[in-house]
Amino acid sequence: MSLEKNDIVTIRIEDMGNEGEGIGKADGFPLFVKGAVPGDLVKVKVMKAKKNYAFAHLEEVVEPSPYRAVPPCPVANPCGGCSLQHVSYEAQLQYKQNKVRNDLIHIGGFDAEYIDSISEPIIGMEEPYHYRNKAQFPIGKDKNGHLVAGFYAGRTHDIIPNRDCMLGVKENKEILDIVLDHMKACHIEPYDEVTHKGLVRHVLIRKGFATGQLMVCVIINGKKLPKEDVLAEKLMQIKNMTSVSINVNTGHDNVILGKEARLLAGEERIIDKVDDISFCISPLSFYQVNSVQMEKLYKQGLIYADLKGNETVWDLYCGIGTISLFLAQKAKQVYGVEIIPEAIEDAKNNARINGITNAEFFVGKAEEVLPEKYAQFREKELKGEGIQTDGHASADGEGTDERQCKPAGYADVIVVDPPRKGCDAKCLETILTMAPEKVVYISCDPATLARDARILADGGYELIHVRAVDQFPQTSHVEAVCAFKRK
Ligand code: SAH
């Protein structure tokens, strides 16, 4: 069957696509329907027909799926932030678990029964709202010229006004009200992406969930905000407000934060805690947005690393050292690698404030630093100076069981937590050459995870555990942890 634009068909939704859209078939021809839920019987109108599939608009839910939910947020539909609020949380978790499973099978080429036998149930949230510790609200004007703060509509930069996002913290609204009132009182214009005129671009808000500390950073297309001291004073009156700053971004692209920052009041950074470890966070730092799930994710990673205390561990893509410091509590030595120099500065500082002395950090690409350190290690080893035990150089690298104080370049366990594009081929190749006993792979994209898992499996590693952790309820993002053991 071929379909054309404006055709109307009634279909049963059977599956969910990568962005949470419903997928159903009309005589075998797949249709992607935003807002439709697996199990729904829906009447849809074809909007765009391609050769092998089409996008269709949801006209009517003829028979609702049992997995359908009423979105609690009034702007859930137009807002580009949440794509799954209309799906029950239970079904969201099921979808995410299946996504990891199916990618490992179809992209990774693993046996379905085997994957089912090693998969553990997804870790969801008890309260799957108000979990984000960070929000970046674009500031603009509505059709009537009123100042608005909110989120971009899906695939556009139209702002859907919403100061009280259901994924965010309750303080967001109070902070935005103060900033927008100040803009109004001082006649400050929001930035216009088309003309590049106007001053205020975004308001970034962060909260340390464990400490309650709050940070506000106003991102402006200029050097100074009129009466910024007055604004800072008002913001500092909010309970637990710890940091108020300005970030200068005069660029014409979509990047939110500029390089130049200036503190208006309070401290440069806020502190948050995960378990017993404190982390200093700046406006620019990468920090997992879901504090509650972050702890569960790291703990799961730690379980899979199964450290006994004498291991040398690498944490590749370490950001501000969160996972590294978690691992350092249980390992002999941890080495972290991260591409952003400021994040490594934060990581070193975080080690210091926690009194952690067995973590060392390197700036650079994982695919460059790891091979470099490994080559240096091999060279030393060949010269017979490779193995150090408790600080003493020892010449008999050969056949020793000593696994203490190994220099950088050696690994018992390698943990990776790459961005969505996954690990670089050179990085995986080096991991295989270094042959650690275990590899723990934390991933925010099951497709690249599956691709890389296949490379590890072909290189002699057995995939022994798989577990998804829901870091992003109400959205289609999927996070997972896998454990590999050297055969
Ligand atoms: N493990 C950290 C950060 C994970 S996000 C945490 O849980 O908080 C992925 C990190 O990889 C980012 O900090 C990003 O800056 C970094 N990164 C991206 N490409 C990289 C590369 N090629 N080598 C090293 N780090 C990289």
XYZ file of C-alpha atoms and ligand atoms in Angstrom:
513
model
C 0.000 0.000 0.000
C 1.298 3.462 -0.725
C -0.005 6.474 1.072
C -0.190 10.064 -0.015
C -0.322 13.353 1.778
C -3.693 14.079 3.405
C -4.808 10.429 3.310
C -6.711 9.507 6.444
C -6.315 6.025 7.919
C -7.158 4.272 11.163
C -4.320 2.238 12.643
C -3.315 0.422 15.799
C -0.117 1.807 17.374
C 2.316 -1.041 18.017
C 5.629 0.487 18.892
C 7.417 3.613 19.994
C 10.107 5.410 17.973
C 13.328 7.012 19.161
C 11.656 10.268 20.055
C 8.669 8.737 21.769
C 6.406 8.900 18.722
C 3.897 6.089 18.166
C 4.470 3.693 15.265
C 1.684 1.783 13.582
C 1.179 0.177 10.192
C -1.414 0.658 7.477
C -1.274 -2.558 5.406
C 2.339 -3.048 6.374
C 3.335 0.560 5.665
C 4.827 2.194 8.834
C 3.438 5.494 10.039
C 5.091 7.663 12.700
C 2.553 9.524 14.825
C 3.580 12.078 17.452
C 1.402 11.862 20.549
C 0.169 8.319 19.868
C 0.804 5.560 22.401
C 1.388 1.836 21.805
C -1.991 0.163 22.172
C -3.962 3.171 20.878
C -6.355 2.806 17.950
C -5.981 6.144 16.183
C -7.280 8.010 13.186
C -4.341 9.784 11.524
C -3.735 12.079 8.574
C -0.640 11.572 6.441
C 1.530 14.697 6.477
C 4.679 13.593 4.713
C 4.981 10.339 2.789
C 8.409 8.839 2.050
C 9.125 5.685 0.053
C 9.069 3.261 2.969
C 7.316 5.175 5.741
C 5.294 8.278 6.472
C 4.754 10.865 9.172
C 1.148 11.331 10.181
C -0.804 13.718 12.365
C -2.931 12.351 15.194
C -6.522 13.332 14.365
C -8.437 11.255 16.886
C -7.833 8.615 19.509
C -10.558 6.106 18.637
C -9.668 3.678 21.413
C -7.145 4.779 24.043
C -4.298 2.509 25.069
C -4.139 1.379 28.705
C -0.670 2.982 28.708
C -2.074 6.419 27.959
C -1.796 9.073 30.678
C -3.132 12.606 31.017
C -0.101 14.934 30.948
C -0.049 16.911 34.199
C 1.687 19.842 32.505
C -0.649 22.156 30.551
C 2.006 22.824 27.874
C 3.330 19.253 27.586
C 2.240 19.010 23.977
C 3.650 22.174 22.395
C 6.777 22.234 24.578
C 9.782 20.435 23.131
C 11.009 19.325 26.552
C 8.799 16.361 27.434
C 7.918 13.883 24.736
C 6.412 11.154 26.940
C 4.114 12.808 29.476
C 1.124 11.281 27.695
C 2.532 7.792 28.372
C 2.177 6.184 31.825
C 5.459 6.088 33.729
C 5.336 2.305 33.876
C 5.127 2.145 30.077
C 7.930 4.720 29.723
C 10.204 2.455 31.759
C 9.204 -0.558 29.710
C 9.938 1.346 26.508
C 13.408 2.345 27.718
C 14.297 -1.140 28.863
C 13.165 -2.537 25.491
C 15.121 0.101 23.618
C 18.384 -0.977 25.277
C 17.523 -4.654 24.724
C 16.554 -4.224 21.085
C 19.572 -2.106 20.193
C 21.922 -4.671 21.738
C 20.209 -7.369 19.686
C 19.709 -5.549 16.382
C 22.711 -3.213 16.316
C 25.068 -5.149 18.570
C 24.186 -8.536 17.119
C 23.801 -10.189 20.542
C 21.517 -13.146 21.015
C 18.062 -12.122 22.309
C 17.807 -14.902 24.869
C 21.274 -14.147 26.133
C 20.506 -10.436 26.555
C 17.315 -11.309 28.447
C 19.256 -13.630 30.731
C 21.807 -10.948 31.754
C 19.477 -7.911 31.888
C 18.429 -6.474 35.206
C 15.206 -4.463 35.558
C 15.410 -0.760 34.744
C 15.862 1.558 37.730
C 13.054 4.117 37.642
C 12.096 7.033 39.891
C 9.522 6.977 42.651
C 8.587 10.588 41.879
C 9.259 11.084 38.166
C 8.775 14.882 38.211
C 10.713 17.895 39.588
C 13.973 16.023 39.211
C 16.082 18.391 37.121
C 18.819 20.196 39.076
C 19.495 22.474 36.101
C 17.278 24.522 33.797
C 18.112 26.970 31.033
C 15.185 29.222 30.245
C 15.317 31.256 27.019
C 13.913 34.769 27.462
C 11.880 36.461 24.735
C 8.647 38.220 23.883
C 5.241 36.850 22.986
C 3.058 38.091 20.115
C 1.749 40.921 22.295
C 5.202 42.114 23.223
C 5.136 40.727 26.774
C 8.292 39.294 28.268
C 8.261 35.501 28.450
C 10.485 32.771 29.844
C 9.955 29.139 28.988
C 11.189 26.416 26.684
C 11.511 26.062 22.961
C 8.710 24.301 21.118
C 9.830 21.088 19.434
C 12.198 21.718 16.484
C 11.797 25.516 16.586
C 13.006 28.405 18.687
C 9.506 29.669 19.486
C 9.299 30.049 23.251
C 6.443 28.243 24.983
C 5.948 30.370 28.107
C 6.390 28.330 31.294
C 8.170 29.524 34.399
C 7.108 26.539 36.455
C 8.267 23.508 34.479
C 7.160 20.238 36.064
C 10.582 18.693 35.580
C 12.314 21.541 37.394
C 12.629 22.797 40.954
C 9.984 24.978 42.564
C 12.457 27.875 42.970
C 12.644 28.341 39.172
C 9.437 30.375 39.111
C 10.428 32.698 41.939
C 13.794 33.363 40.285
C 12.337 33.973 36.822
C 9.652 36.281 38.236
C 12.375 38.423 39.815
C 14.505 38.523 36.647
C 11.577 39.351 34.357
C 10.209 41.974 36.766
C 13.648 43.567 36.823
C 13.812 43.580 33.034
C 10.404 45.223 32.877
C 11.236 47.848 35.498
C 14.534 48.750 33.811
C 13.192 48.456 30.232
C 15.688 45.732 29.372
C 14.996 43.996 26.076
C 15.333 40.239 25.591
C 17.748 39.040 22.914
C 16.287 38.544 19.446
C 17.839 35.645 17.537
C 16.979 37.134 14.145
C 18.189 40.707 14.570
C 20.826 39.847 17.233
C 19.610 42.880 19.177
C 18.445 42.947 22.787
C 20.286 41.946 25.932
C 18.985 39.022 27.993
C 19.330 35.643 26.290
C 18.879 32.920 28.896
C 18.552 32.402 32.620
C 20.439 29.375 33.903
C 19.367 27.995 37.277
C 21.050 25.193 39.203
C 20.252 23.626 42.525
C 22.277 21.278 44.670
C 19.639 18.747 45.681
C 21.555 17.529 48.716
C 22.625 20.954 49.977
C 19.737 23.114 48.724
C 22.229 25.667 47.352
C 20.956 27.721 44.400
C 22.776 29.313 41.480
C 21.472 31.857 38.953
C 23.410 32.906 35.894
C 21.923 35.503 33.552
C 23.336 35.144 30.055
C 23.497 38.436 28.195
C 24.396 39.760 24.769
C 26.589 42.510 26.220
C 28.904 43.311 29.094
C 26.569 44.699 31.709
C 22.978 44.466 32.822
C 21.325 47.751 33.917
C 21.115 47.960 37.725
C 22.563 44.487 38.048
C 23.435 45.067 41.705
C 19.747 45.667 42.450
C 18.812 42.432 40.702
C 21.548 40.521 42.542
C 20.365 41.861 45.875
C 16.794 40.719 45.201
C 17.918 37.276 44.080
C 20.163 36.872 47.124
C 17.085 37.234 49.332
C 15.809 33.871 48.108
C 16.489 31.172 50.676
C 19.707 29.238 49.936
C 20.701 31.510 47.042
C 24.451 30.954 46.858
C 25.646 32.292 43.516
C 24.440 35.067 41.198
C 26.463 35.749 38.074
C 26.422 37.219 34.604
C 27.677 35.322 31.580
C 28.589 37.280 28.451
C 27.600 35.686 25.160
C 27.663 37.976 22.117
C 27.896 35.098 19.628
C 25.329 34.616 16.875
C 24.964 30.836 17.150
C 22.878 28.518 19.315
C 25.502 28.032 22.022
C 23.936 29.105 25.306
C 26.892 30.089 27.483
C 29.753 32.383 26.542
C 33.289 32.146 27.905
C 33.307 35.307 30.012
C 31.639 35.219 33.421
C 31.349 37.733 36.233
C 30.140 37.107 39.755
C 27.514 39.564 41.021
C 26.946 38.150 44.498
C 27.766 35.118 46.630
C 30.142 32.368 45.581
C 31.444 31.364 42.150
C 30.250 27.800 42.620
C 27.595 25.854 44.447
C 28.183 22.599 46.244
C 26.177 19.425 45.864
C 26.695 16.035 47.389
C 26.296 12.573 45.946
C 26.350 10.027 48.708
C 29.225 11.271 50.897
C 31.163 13.105 48.227
C 30.887 16.844 47.677
C 31.102 18.430 44.242
C 31.724 22.064 43.356
C 29.655 23.068 40.340
C 30.137 26.161 38.180
C 27.683 27.484 35.563
C 29.738 25.787 32.831
C 30.279 22.407 34.512
C 28.767 19.245 33.111
C 26.828 17.638 35.931
C 24.179 14.944 35.558
C 20.823 16.742 35.668
C 19.000 14.163 37.759
C 20.611 14.070 41.193
C 18.420 11.255 42.540
C 19.111 8.923 39.634
C 22.735 9.990 39.291
C 23.486 8.389 42.632
C 21.725 5.170 41.587
C 23.569 5.189 38.251
C 26.999 5.639 39.846
C 26.251 3.007 42.474
C 25.261 0.569 39.748
C 28.507 1.357 37.938
C 30.387 0.710 41.174
C 28.614 -2.636 41.674
C 29.569 -3.665 38.139
C 33.185 -2.523 38.661
C 33.195 -4.853 41.705
C 36.305 -3.298 43.233
C 38.215 -5.045 46.010
C 40.488 -2.166 46.929
C 43.737 -2.809 45.128
C 42.714 -2.004 41.568
C 43.961 0.608 39.147
C 40.891 2.107 37.499
C 40.460 4.484 34.564
C 37.429 6.753 34.266
C 37.272 7.946 30.665
C 35.073 10.973 29.843
C 35.163 11.891 33.527
C 33.673 15.427 33.469
C 34.176 17.032 36.901
C 35.317 13.703 38.304
C 32.036 12.506 39.755
C 32.441 8.833 38.854
C 36.216 8.932 39.426
C 35.777 10.073 43.014
C 33.041 7.509 43.587
C 35.425 4.810 42.341
C 38.389 6.208 44.285
C 36.722 5.274 47.570
C 36.961 1.607 46.613
C 40.052 1.464 44.371
C 43.784 1.756 44.874
C 44.224 4.386 42.188
C 41.917 6.150 39.737
C 42.887 8.029 36.579
C 40.327 10.337 34.961
C 40.412 11.715 31.411
C 38.289 14.564 30.126
C 38.507 16.854 27.097
C 37.426 20.099 28.806
C 40.275 21.710 30.800
C 37.917 23.564 33.179
C 36.172 20.316 34.062
C 39.539 18.782 34.958
C 40.289 21.792 37.165
C 36.951 21.127 38.880
C 37.755 17.423 39.152
C 41.085 18.145 40.862
C 39.406 20.607 43.186
C 36.653 18.095 43.968
C 39.256 15.480 44.861
C 40.950 18.020 47.125
C 37.830 19.141 49.007
C 36.956 15.517 49.697
C 40.483 14.664 50.845
C 40.774 12.086 48.048
C 44.442 11.590 47.134
C 44.299 8.479 44.934
C 42.720 10.144 41.899
C 44.743 11.784 39.153
C 43.246 13.650 36.200
C 44.407 14.293 32.658
C 43.086 16.816 30.137
C 42.662 15.527 26.603
C 40.752 13.233 24.323
C 40.303 9.750 25.754
C 41.388 8.340 22.381
C 44.664 10.265 22.621
C 45.504 10.277 26.336
C 44.881 6.563 26.891
C 47.132 5.309 24.032
C 49.811 7.824 25.068
C 49.817 6.716 28.694
C 49.730 3.098 27.669
C 52.710 3.556 25.320
C 54.695 5.246 28.112
C 53.771 2.450 30.492
C 54.854 -0.235 28.003
C 58.132 1.528 27.389
C 58.875 1.637 31.106
C 57.754 -1.924 31.528
C 60.097 -3.066 28.761
C 62.937 -1.233 30.489
C 61.988 -3.095 33.634
C 60.832 -0.031 35.544
C 57.142 -0.515 34.960
C 55.804 -1.832 38.203
C 55.932 0.177 41.332
C 54.746 -1.308 44.571
C 53.819 1.118 47.260
C 56.043 3.732 45.778
C 59.120 1.524 45.372
C 60.308 0.778 41.874
C 60.619 -2.896 41.200
C 62.451 -4.486 38.338
C 60.555 -7.736 38.039
C 57.537 -6.617 36.039
C 57.321 -10.112 34.610
C 54.745 -12.410 36.144
C 54.196 -10.367 39.269
C 50.918 -10.520 41.096
C 51.452 -7.145 42.675
C 48.657 -4.900 41.545
C 49.496 -1.909 43.646
C 50.447 1.613 42.658
C 50.715 0.824 38.993
C 51.637 3.898 36.985
C 49.189 5.437 34.521
C 48.925 3.170 31.494
C 47.912 0.074 33.377
C 44.290 -0.833 34.158
C 42.369 -3.449 36.086
C 39.050 -1.786 35.357
C 38.127 0.828 32.745
C 34.930 2.813 33.133
C 33.695 4.848 30.170
C 30.864 7.383 30.121
C 31.067 8.944 26.657
C 28.744 11.502 25.042
C 26.032 10.237 22.683
C 28.352 9.480 19.815
C 29.961 6.765 21.949
C 33.644 5.843 22.186
C 36.131 6.636 19.475
C 37.432 3.521 17.663
C 40.988 4.298 18.786
C 39.826 4.467 22.403
C 38.176 1.033 22.182
C 41.221 -0.377 20.412
C 43.460 0.832 23.244
C 41.120 -0.603 25.873
C 41.363 -3.986 24.129
C 45.163 -3.744 24.038
C 45.359 -2.771 27.704
C 43.131 -5.762 28.455
C 41.673 -4.729 31.826
C 39.800 -7.424 33.666
C 36.576 -5.453 33.501
C 35.027 -2.691 31.435
C 32.000 -0.772 32.700
C 30.219 1.186 29.983
C 27.823 3.948 31.020
C 25.894 5.236 28.041
C 23.335 7.891 27.158
C 22.643 6.385 23.725
C 21.784 2.676 23.456
C 22.575 2.628 19.714
C 26.229 3.641 20.110
C 26.441 1.505 23.250
C 25.366 -1.509 21.187
C 27.853 -0.671 18.428
C 30.730 -0.378 20.935
C 29.583 -3.457 22.884
C 30.001 -5.481 19.705
C 33.586 -4.219 19.301
C 34.375 -5.160 22.913
C 32.717 -8.558 22.500
C 34.672 -9.280 19.295
C 37.815 -8.169 21.108
C 37.469 -10.828 23.797
C 35.060 -9.335 26.343
C 31.946 -11.016 27.559
C 28.939 -8.793 28.206
C 27.801 -9.962 31.650
C 25.296 -7.362 32.914
C 22.939 -4.821 31.368
C 20.826 -2.340 33.259
C 18.984 0.794 32.189
C 18.618 3.665 34.657
C 15.960 6.284 33.999
C 17.802 9.587 34.214
C 15.224 11.498 32.188
C 11.591 10.611 33.048
C 8.956 12.089 30.677
C 11.499 12.241 27.855
C 12.651 9.573 25.437
C 16.316 9.722 26.541
C 17.698 6.399 27.700
C 20.682 5.779 29.968
C 22.199 2.341 30.541
C 25.128 0.613 32.231
C 26.812 -2.519 30.902
C 29.490 -4.675 32.490
C 32.061 -6.613 30.464
C 34.517 -9.231 31.691
C 37.688 -10.312 29.909
C 37.276 -13.870 28.678
N 31.249 11.048 33.686
C 30.824 12.413 33.815
C 30.599 13.114 32.478
C 29.902 12.341 31.413
S 29.398 13.308 30.008
C 29.581 12.502 34.678
O 28.909 11.516 34.907
O 29.296 13.593 35.168
C 30.645 13.004 28.852
C 31.899 13.825 29.071
O 32.825 13.464 28.054
C 31.725 15.326 28.979
O 32.255 15.909 30.137
C 32.538 15.720 27.733
O 33.167 16.975 27.862
C 33.561 14.624 27.672
N 34.146 14.301 26.354
C 33.579 14.397 25.137
N 34.386 13.898 24.198
C 35.513 13.469 24.827
C 36.702 12.832 24.394
N 36.906 12.553 23.119
N 37.623 12.510 25.318
C 37.431 12.789 26.633
N 36.314 13.387 27.096
C 35.361 13.734 26.209
